[in-house]
Amino acid sequence: MVGDRETDVLVIGGGVAGLSAALHLAEAGVNVTLLEAGEVGSGATGQSGGLIAPDFIRHSPAKVEAAFGTQAGGRLVRLVAKSAQLCFDLVARHGIDCDARQDGFWSPAHTEPLVAAQQDYAEQWRERGFDVDFVGPEETGAALGSREYLGALRFIDGGSLNPLAFARGLARVAAGAGAGVFTGCPVSGLVQTAGGWRAVTPRGSVTARRLVLAANGGNPALHPALRDTILPLRVVEFATEPLSAAERAWILPRGGSFTDKKPYVFTARYDGGGGLVSAFARTFLVQGERAVRAEARRRLVRAFEGMATPRISHVWEGTAWVNTSFLPELYDLGGDALAIQACNGRGLAINAGIGREVAQALAAGSRSGLSVTPRRPVPIRMHAGAMVLPRLLMSLARLSN
């Protein structure tokens, strides 16, 4: 983009939330422009592990409904439950080549109290009409290839994909539908005007009647009301070289992906080449590339007992931006401006769903269909100190692992 541009809706942020919003706005015939500071998917989206998980981090359907009421809570539950299918439908409908695999997402438990809770959660999901069940230790061990767990929630609609390829595919489709998608356009100034908003970039400016901030961890730098509202959970992602046929026969032999419930969380899925993709949270205890690779090997060997020493082929770092509720948030900034803040380690699927809902609300001129009720942002108390809390908690969890 060079020069000045006018649009109806300006979306800032080229991750899955912003791209989903731009795509669905364009499909609805709305004039939309998306600005991305770097390349499409270069932030948390492209750096993520690629899991498609239609689940809450810490909540059950009943807890969500108790917190927000049966009607509003039910809408949020349905948004999360249907988010995985939305992603795979987008991939299929638009022919996005991103190694998408709808082969299930698992949430395994390692203690008896967690098993009891997971069994109850499975019943709650089923009562609401969703294809979720709980399986015992034998089936969990056979499906995951690990004897670390006593059972697991299984979300049939879940799975995995290549997140960077997914983001690039969404950008291509959004542009093809008529959205203006511009990369390399960091917003250096964002001001509210009499008729809407004006964003200034080194290559020009965009004037819009309505605004959607979808820059995830970059949102606080764009609007002062969003400062001190989120915390960074730094995550080391890594991939192995392709596993042998014998290893693949007992490690996730039916495919699928999983994230366990341990404080020092463990996750795994296959990539398109037959290697494992996994992750661990950054701590104060593992520093330097050699230590990171050693920790990656230790985690794999512990999870998959008897595994030969894994060969780590790639290591990268991402950030899961978290809030204090661990639930997706929409912030009302006034002046026809919304901010999407919905990562919390479940960003890919849920952000795709929220992006679509925001687009539908803007196209219809009504927010009544939103599953997340927009609210004014509330800063986290003692935010400067809280910024180190995720890494401190993960360090304590690492000591006990």
Short mmCIF file of N, CA and C in Angstrom, two decimals, residues 4-125:
data_model
loop_
_atom_site.label_atom_id
_atom_site.label_comp_id
_atom_site.label_asym_id
_atom_site.label_seq_id
_atom_site.Cartn_x
_atom_site.Cartn_y
_atom_site.Cartn_z
N ASP A 4 -2.77 7.22 0.43
CA ASP A 4 -3.91 7.23 1.36
C ASP A 4 -5.05 6.39 0.80
N ARG A 5 -5.78 5.78 1.71
CA ARG A 5 -6.83 4.85 1.32
C ARG A 5 -8.03 5.04 2.24
N GLU A 6 -9.22 4.92 1.69
CA GLU A 6 -10.44 4.99 2.48
C GLU A 6 -11.14 3.63 2.43
N THR A 7 -11.73 3.24 3.54
CA THR A 7 -12.40 1.94 3.61
C THR A 7 -13.52 2.03 4.63
N ASP A 8 -14.40 1.07 4.60
CA ASP A 8 -15.48 1.03 5.60
C ASP A 8 -14.96 0.47 6.92
N VAL A 9 -14.28 -0.71 6.84
CA VAL A 9 -13.75 -1.36 8.04
C VAL A 9 -12.25 -1.53 7.88
N LEU A 10 -11.50 -1.09 8.87
CA LEU A 10 -10.06 -1.32 8.94
C LEU A 10 -9.78 -2.40 9.96
N VAL A 11 -9.09 -3.44 9.55
CA VAL A 11 -8.65 -4.52 10.44
C VAL A 11 -7.14 -4.42 10.57
N ILE A 12 -6.65 -4.37 11.80
CA ILE A 12 -5.20 -4.31 12.02
C ILE A 12 -4.77 -5.64 12.65
N GLY A 13 -3.92 -6.36 11.94
CA GLY A 13 -3.42 -7.64 12.42
C GLY A 13 -3.68 -8.74 11.42
N GLY A 14 -2.61 -9.37 10.93
CA GLY A 14 -2.73 -10.42 9.92
C GLY A 14 -2.56 -11.81 10.46
N GLY A 15 -3.07 -12.05 11.68
CA GLY A 15 -3.17 -13.42 12.19
C GLY A 15 -4.53 -13.98 11.85
N VAL A 16 -4.86 -15.14 12.44
CA VAL A 16 -6.09 -15.82 12.05
C VAL A 16 -7.33 -15.00 12.39
N ALA A 17 -7.32 -14.26 13.51
CA ALA A 17 -8.49 -13.46 13.88
C ALA A 17 -8.76 -12.37 12.84
N GLY A 18 -7.73 -11.60 12.53
CA GLY A 18 -7.90 -10.52 11.56
C GLY A 18 -8.22 -11.03 10.17
N LEU A 19 -7.56 -12.11 9.76
CA LEU A 19 -7.80 -12.65 8.43
C LEU A 19 -9.20 -13.23 8.30
N SER A 20 -9.67 -13.90 9.35
CA SER A 20 -11.03 -14.43 9.32
C SER A 20 -12.04 -13.29 9.23
N ALA A 21 -11.81 -12.23 10.02
CA ALA A 21 -12.70 -11.07 9.96
C ALA A 21 -12.69 -10.45 8.57
N ALA A 22 -11.51 -10.24 8.00
CA ALA A 22 -11.42 -9.62 6.68
C ALA A 22 -12.07 -10.47 5.61
N LEU A 23 -11.83 -11.77 5.65
CA LEU A 23 -12.42 -12.68 4.66
C LEU A 23 -13.94 -12.62 4.71
N HIS A 24 -14.51 -12.75 5.91
CA HIS A 24 -15.97 -12.81 6.01
C HIS A 24 -16.61 -11.45 5.76
N LEU A 25 -15.92 -10.37 6.06
CA LEU A 25 -16.42 -9.05 5.69
C LEU A 25 -16.45 -8.89 4.16
N ALA A 26 -15.37 -9.29 3.52
CA ALA A 26 -15.32 -9.18 2.06
C ALA A 26 -16.40 -10.03 1.41
N GLU A 27 -16.60 -11.24 1.93
CA GLU A 27 -17.64 -12.11 1.38
C GLU A 27 -19.03 -11.52 1.56
N ALA A 28 -19.20 -10.69 2.60
CA ALA A 28 -20.49 -10.05 2.84
C ALA A 28 -20.64 -8.75 2.05
N GLY A 29 -19.64 -8.42 1.25
CA GLY A 29 -19.72 -7.23 0.42
C GLY A 29 -19.30 -5.95 1.10
N VAL A 30 -18.62 -6.05 2.25
CA VAL A 30 -18.17 -4.88 2.98
C VAL A 30 -16.78 -4.47 2.49
N ASN A 31 -16.57 -3.20 2.30
CA ASN A 31 -15.25 -2.68 1.90
C ASN A 31 -14.33 -2.76 3.11
N VAL A 32 -13.31 -3.62 3.06
CA VAL A 32 -12.45 -3.88 4.21
C VAL A 32 -10.99 -3.83 3.78
N THR A 33 -10.18 -3.25 4.66
CA THR A 33 -8.73 -3.19 4.46
C THR A 33 -8.06 -3.79 5.69
N LEU A 34 -7.07 -4.65 5.47
CA LEU A 34 -6.30 -5.25 6.56
C LEU A 34 -4.86 -4.80 6.46
N LEU A 35 -4.32 -4.35 7.58
CA LEU A 35 -2.91 -3.96 7.66
C LEU A 35 -2.18 -4.92 8.58
N GLU A 36 -1.04 -5.41 8.13
CA GLU A 36 -0.19 -6.29 8.93
C GLU A 36 1.20 -5.69 8.98
N ALA A 37 1.76 -5.60 10.19
CA ALA A 37 3.06 -4.95 10.36
C ALA A 37 4.17 -5.71 9.66
N GLY A 38 4.14 -7.05 9.74
CA GLY A 38 5.17 -7.86 9.12
C GLY A 38 4.59 -8.61 7.93
N GLU A 39 4.76 -9.94 7.96
CA GLU A 39 4.15 -10.79 6.96
C GLU A 39 2.93 -11.48 7.55
N VAL A 40 2.04 -11.92 6.73
CA VAL A 40 0.85 -12.63 7.19
C VAL A 40 1.26 -13.83 8.05
N GLY A 41 0.68 -13.93 9.24
CA GLY A 41 0.96 -15.07 10.11
C GLY A 41 2.31 -15.01 10.80
N SER A 42 3.00 -13.86 10.75
CA SER A 42 4.35 -13.80 11.32
C SER A 42 4.35 -13.67 12.84
N GLY A 43 3.19 -13.44 13.44
CA GLY A 43 3.10 -13.33 14.89
C GLY A 43 2.73 -14.65 15.53
N ALA A 44 1.86 -14.58 16.54
CA ALA A 44 1.51 -15.77 17.31
C ALA A 44 0.87 -16.85 16.46
N THR A 45 0.11 -16.48 15.42
CA THR A 45 -0.54 -17.49 14.59
C THR A 45 0.47 -18.43 13.96
N GLY A 46 1.40 -17.88 13.21
CA GLY A 46 2.35 -18.72 12.49
C GLY A 46 3.36 -19.40 13.38
N GLN A 47 3.55 -18.88 14.60
CA GLN A 47 4.52 -19.48 15.53
C GLN A 47 3.89 -20.55 16.42
N SER A 48 2.59 -20.76 16.29
CA SER A 48 1.91 -21.69 17.20
C SER A 48 2.19 -23.14 16.82
N GLY A 49 1.69 -24.03 17.65
CA GLY A 49 1.90 -25.46 17.42
C GLY A 49 0.96 -26.07 16.42
N GLY A 50 -0.07 -25.34 16.00
CA GLY A 50 -0.95 -25.84 14.95
C GLY A 50 -2.07 -26.74 15.42
N LEU A 51 -2.35 -26.77 16.72
CA LEU A 51 -3.43 -27.62 17.23
C LEU A 51 -4.79 -26.94 17.04
N ILE A 52 -5.77 -27.69 16.61
CA ILE A 52 -7.13 -27.21 16.47
C ILE A 52 -7.94 -27.86 17.59
N ALA A 53 -8.18 -27.09 18.64
CA ALA A 53 -8.72 -27.63 19.89
C ALA A 53 -10.01 -26.91 20.26
N PRO A 54 -11.17 -27.52 20.07
CA PRO A 54 -12.45 -26.88 20.39
C PRO A 54 -12.79 -27.03 21.87
N ASP A 55 -11.95 -26.48 22.73
CA ASP A 55 -12.08 -26.69 24.17
C ASP A 55 -11.64 -25.42 24.89
N PHE A 56 -12.12 -25.27 26.12
CA PHE A 56 -11.65 -24.19 26.98
C PHE A 56 -10.36 -24.62 27.69
N ILE A 57 -9.59 -23.64 28.12
CA ILE A 57 -8.37 -23.93 28.87
C ILE A 57 -8.70 -24.41 30.28
N ARG A 58 -9.56 -23.70 30.97
CA ARG A 58 -9.81 -24.00 32.38
C ARG A 58 -11.28 -24.15 32.73
N HIS A 59 -12.16 -23.98 31.79
CA HIS A 59 -13.58 -23.95 32.08
C HIS A 59 -14.30 -25.15 31.48
N SER A 60 -15.38 -25.51 32.11
CA SER A 60 -16.31 -26.49 31.54
C SER A 60 -17.51 -25.74 30.98
N PRO A 61 -18.31 -26.37 30.14
CA PRO A 61 -19.52 -25.70 29.66
C PRO A 61 -20.41 -25.19 30.79
N ALA A 62 -20.57 -25.98 31.84
CA ALA A 62 -21.44 -25.57 32.95
C ALA A 62 -20.88 -24.35 33.67
N LYS A 63 -19.56 -24.28 33.83
CA LYS A 63 -18.95 -23.13 34.50
C LYS A 63 -19.12 -21.86 33.68
N VAL A 64 -19.01 -21.98 32.37
CA VAL A 64 -19.21 -20.82 31.51
C VAL A 64 -20.64 -20.33 31.59
N GLU A 65 -21.58 -21.26 31.56
CA GLU A 65 -22.99 -20.87 31.65
C GLU A 65 -23.33 -20.29 33.02
N ALA A 66 -22.70 -20.81 34.06
CA ALA A 66 -22.93 -20.26 35.39
C ALA A 66 -22.38 -18.84 35.51
N ALA A 67 -21.26 -18.58 34.83
CA ALA A 67 -20.62 -17.26 34.91
C ALA A 67 -21.37 -16.21 34.10
N PHE A 68 -21.91 -16.59 32.95
CA PHE A 68 -22.50 -15.61 32.04
C PHE A 68 -24.01 -15.75 31.87
N GLY A 69 -24.60 -16.76 32.48
CA GLY A 69 -26.01 -17.02 32.27
C GLY A 69 -26.20 -18.07 31.19
N THR A 70 -27.32 -18.76 31.24
CA THR A 70 -27.55 -19.87 30.32
C THR A 70 -27.51 -19.43 28.87
N GLN A 71 -28.12 -18.30 28.56
CA GLN A 71 -28.19 -17.86 27.17
C GLN A 71 -26.85 -17.38 26.64
N ALA A 72 -26.24 -16.39 27.32
CA ALA A 72 -24.96 -15.85 26.86
C ALA A 72 -23.85 -16.89 26.99
N GLY A 73 -23.84 -17.63 28.10
CA GLY A 73 -22.84 -18.67 28.26
C GLY A 73 -22.99 -19.77 27.23
N GLY A 74 -24.24 -20.10 26.90
CA GLY A 74 -24.47 -21.12 25.87
C GLY A 74 -23.94 -20.70 24.52
N ARG A 75 -24.06 -19.41 24.20
CA ARG A 75 -23.50 -18.93 22.92
C ARG A 75 -22.00 -19.09 22.89
N LEU A 76 -21.34 -18.78 24.00
CA LEU A 76 -19.88 -18.92 24.06
C LEU A 76 -19.47 -20.38 23.96
N VAL A 77 -20.19 -21.26 24.64
CA VAL A 77 -19.90 -22.69 24.56
C VAL A 77 -20.02 -23.18 23.12
N ARG A 78 -21.07 -22.75 22.43
CA ARG A 78 -21.26 -23.19 21.04
C ARG A 78 -20.17 -22.63 20.12
N LEU A 79 -19.74 -21.39 20.37
CA LEU A 79 -18.66 -20.82 19.57
C LEU A 79 -17.41 -21.68 19.67
N VAL A 80 -17.03 -22.03 20.90
CA VAL A 80 -15.82 -22.83 21.10
C VAL A 80 -16.00 -24.23 20.52
N ALA A 81 -17.15 -24.84 20.78
CA ALA A 81 -17.37 -26.21 20.32
C ALA A 81 -17.36 -26.32 18.79
N LYS A 82 -17.84 -25.28 18.11
CA LYS A 82 -17.92 -25.33 16.65
C LYS A 82 -16.71 -24.73 15.96
N SER A 83 -15.74 -24.23 16.74
CA SER A 83 -14.61 -23.52 16.14
C SER A 83 -13.72 -24.42 15.30
N ALA A 84 -13.53 -25.66 15.73
CA ALA A 84 -12.68 -26.56 14.95
C ALA A 84 -13.29 -26.86 13.60
N GLN A 85 -14.58 -27.17 13.59
CA GLN A 85 -15.25 -27.48 12.33
C GLN A 85 -15.20 -26.30 11.38
N LEU A 86 -15.31 -25.08 11.93
CA LEU A 86 -15.20 -23.90 11.09
C LEU A 86 -13.86 -23.86 10.37
N CYS A 87 -12.78 -24.12 11.09
CA CYS A 87 -11.45 -24.10 10.47
C CYS A 87 -11.35 -25.11 9.34
N PHE A 88 -11.78 -26.33 9.60
CA PHE A 88 -11.67 -27.35 8.57
C PHE A 88 -12.63 -27.09 7.40
N ASP A 89 -13.78 -26.47 7.68
CA ASP A 89 -14.67 -26.08 6.59
C ASP A 89 -14.05 -24.99 5.73
N LEU A 90 -13.36 -24.02 6.35
CA LEU A 90 -12.68 -22.98 5.59
C LEU A 90 -11.61 -23.59 4.69
N VAL A 91 -10.85 -24.52 5.24
CA VAL A 91 -9.80 -25.18 4.46
C VAL A 91 -10.39 -25.90 3.27
N ALA A 92 -11.48 -26.66 3.49
CA ALA A 92 -12.07 -27.44 2.42
C ALA A 92 -12.75 -26.54 1.38
N ARG A 93 -13.48 -25.53 1.85
CA ARG A 93 -14.24 -24.69 0.93
C ARG A 93 -13.34 -23.89 0.01
N HIS A 94 -12.19 -23.46 0.55
CA HIS A 94 -11.32 -22.59 -0.24
C HIS A 94 -10.06 -23.30 -0.76
N GLY A 95 -9.97 -24.60 -0.53
CA GLY A 95 -8.82 -25.34 -1.04
C GLY A 95 -7.50 -24.87 -0.49
N ILE A 96 -7.45 -24.59 0.82
CA ILE A 96 -6.22 -24.10 1.45
C ILE A 96 -5.30 -25.28 1.74
N ASP A 97 -4.11 -25.25 1.20
CA ASP A 97 -3.12 -26.32 1.36
C ASP A 97 -2.33 -26.06 2.64
N CYS A 98 -2.74 -26.71 3.75
CA CYS A 98 -2.07 -26.44 5.03
C CYS A 98 -1.96 -27.69 5.89
N ASP A 99 -1.89 -28.85 5.24
CA ASP A 99 -1.73 -30.12 5.98
C ASP A 99 -2.80 -30.26 7.07
N ALA A 100 -4.03 -29.94 6.73
CA ALA A 100 -5.12 -30.01 7.71
C ALA A 100 -5.51 -31.46 7.96
N ARG A 101 -5.63 -31.81 9.24
CA ARG A 101 -5.98 -33.18 9.63
C ARG A 101 -7.05 -33.14 10.71
N GLN A 102 -8.25 -33.49 10.37
CA GLN A 102 -9.33 -33.52 11.34
C GLN A 102 -9.42 -34.94 11.91
N ASP A 103 -8.43 -35.26 12.71
CA ASP A 103 -8.34 -36.62 13.27
C ASP A 103 -8.42 -36.64 14.79
N GLY A 104 -8.98 -35.57 15.36
CA GLY A 104 -9.27 -35.58 16.79
C GLY A 104 -8.26 -34.81 17.63
N PHE A 105 -8.78 -34.22 18.70
CA PHE A 105 -7.94 -33.57 19.71
C PHE A 105 -8.23 -34.21 21.05
N TRP A 106 -7.16 -34.50 21.79
CA TRP A 106 -7.26 -35.17 23.08
C TRP A 106 -6.78 -34.25 24.20
N SER A 107 -7.42 -34.36 25.34
CA SER A 107 -7.00 -33.62 26.54
C SER A 107 -6.83 -34.63 27.67
N PRO A 108 -5.64 -35.25 27.77
CA PRO A 108 -5.44 -36.32 28.74
C PRO A 108 -5.20 -35.82 30.17
N ALA A 109 -5.62 -36.64 31.12
CA ALA A 109 -5.51 -36.33 32.55
C ALA A 109 -4.54 -37.29 33.21
N HIS A 110 -3.82 -36.76 34.22
CA HIS A 110 -2.78 -37.57 34.85
C HIS A 110 -3.05 -37.86 36.33
N THR A 111 -4.17 -37.39 36.87
CA THR A 111 -4.53 -37.67 38.27
C THR A 111 -5.98 -38.11 38.35
N GLU A 112 -6.33 -38.82 39.41
CA GLU A 112 -7.70 -39.29 39.58
C GLU A 112 -8.71 -38.14 39.68
N PRO A 113 -8.41 -37.06 40.44
CA PRO A 113 -9.37 -35.95 40.45
C PRO A 113 -9.61 -35.35 39.06
N LEU A 114 -8.56 -35.26 38.25
CA LEU A 114 -8.73 -34.76 36.89
C LEU A 114 -9.56 -35.72 36.05
N VAL A 115 -9.36 -37.00 36.25
CA VAL A 115 -10.16 -37.99 35.54
C VAL A 115 -11.64 -37.79 35.84
N ALA A 116 -11.96 -37.63 37.12
CA ALA A 116 -13.36 -37.42 37.51
C ALA A 116 -13.92 -36.14 36.87
N ALA A 117 -13.10 -35.09 36.87
CA ALA A 117 -13.54 -33.84 36.26
C ALA A 117 -13.75 -34.00 34.76
N GLN A 118 -12.81 -34.68 34.09
CA GLN A 118 -12.92 -34.86 32.65
C GLN A 118 -14.15 -35.70 32.28
N GLN A 119 -14.44 -36.71 33.09
CA GLN A 119 -15.64 -37.51 32.84
C GLN A 119 -16.89 -36.64 32.91
N ASP A 120 -16.93 -35.76 33.89
CA ASP A 120 -18.06 -34.85 34.03
C ASP A 120 -18.13 -33.87 32.86
N TYR A 121 -16.98 -33.36 32.43
CA TYR A 121 -16.95 -32.43 31.31
C TYR A 121 -17.46 -33.10 30.03
N ALA A 122 -17.05 -34.35 29.81
CA ALA A 122 -17.51 -35.06 28.62
C ALA A 122 -19.03 -35.16 28.59
N GLU A 123 -19.60 -35.45 29.74
CA GLU A 123 -21.06 -35.55 29.83
C GLU A 123 -21.71 -34.19 29.54
N GLN A 124 -21.09 -33.13 30.04
CA GLN A 124 -21.63 -31.79 29.78
C GLN A 124 -21.61 -31.46 28.29
N TRP A 125 -20.52 -31.77 27.62
CA TRP A 125 -20.44 -31.50 26.19
C TRP A 125 -21.48 -32.33 25.44
#
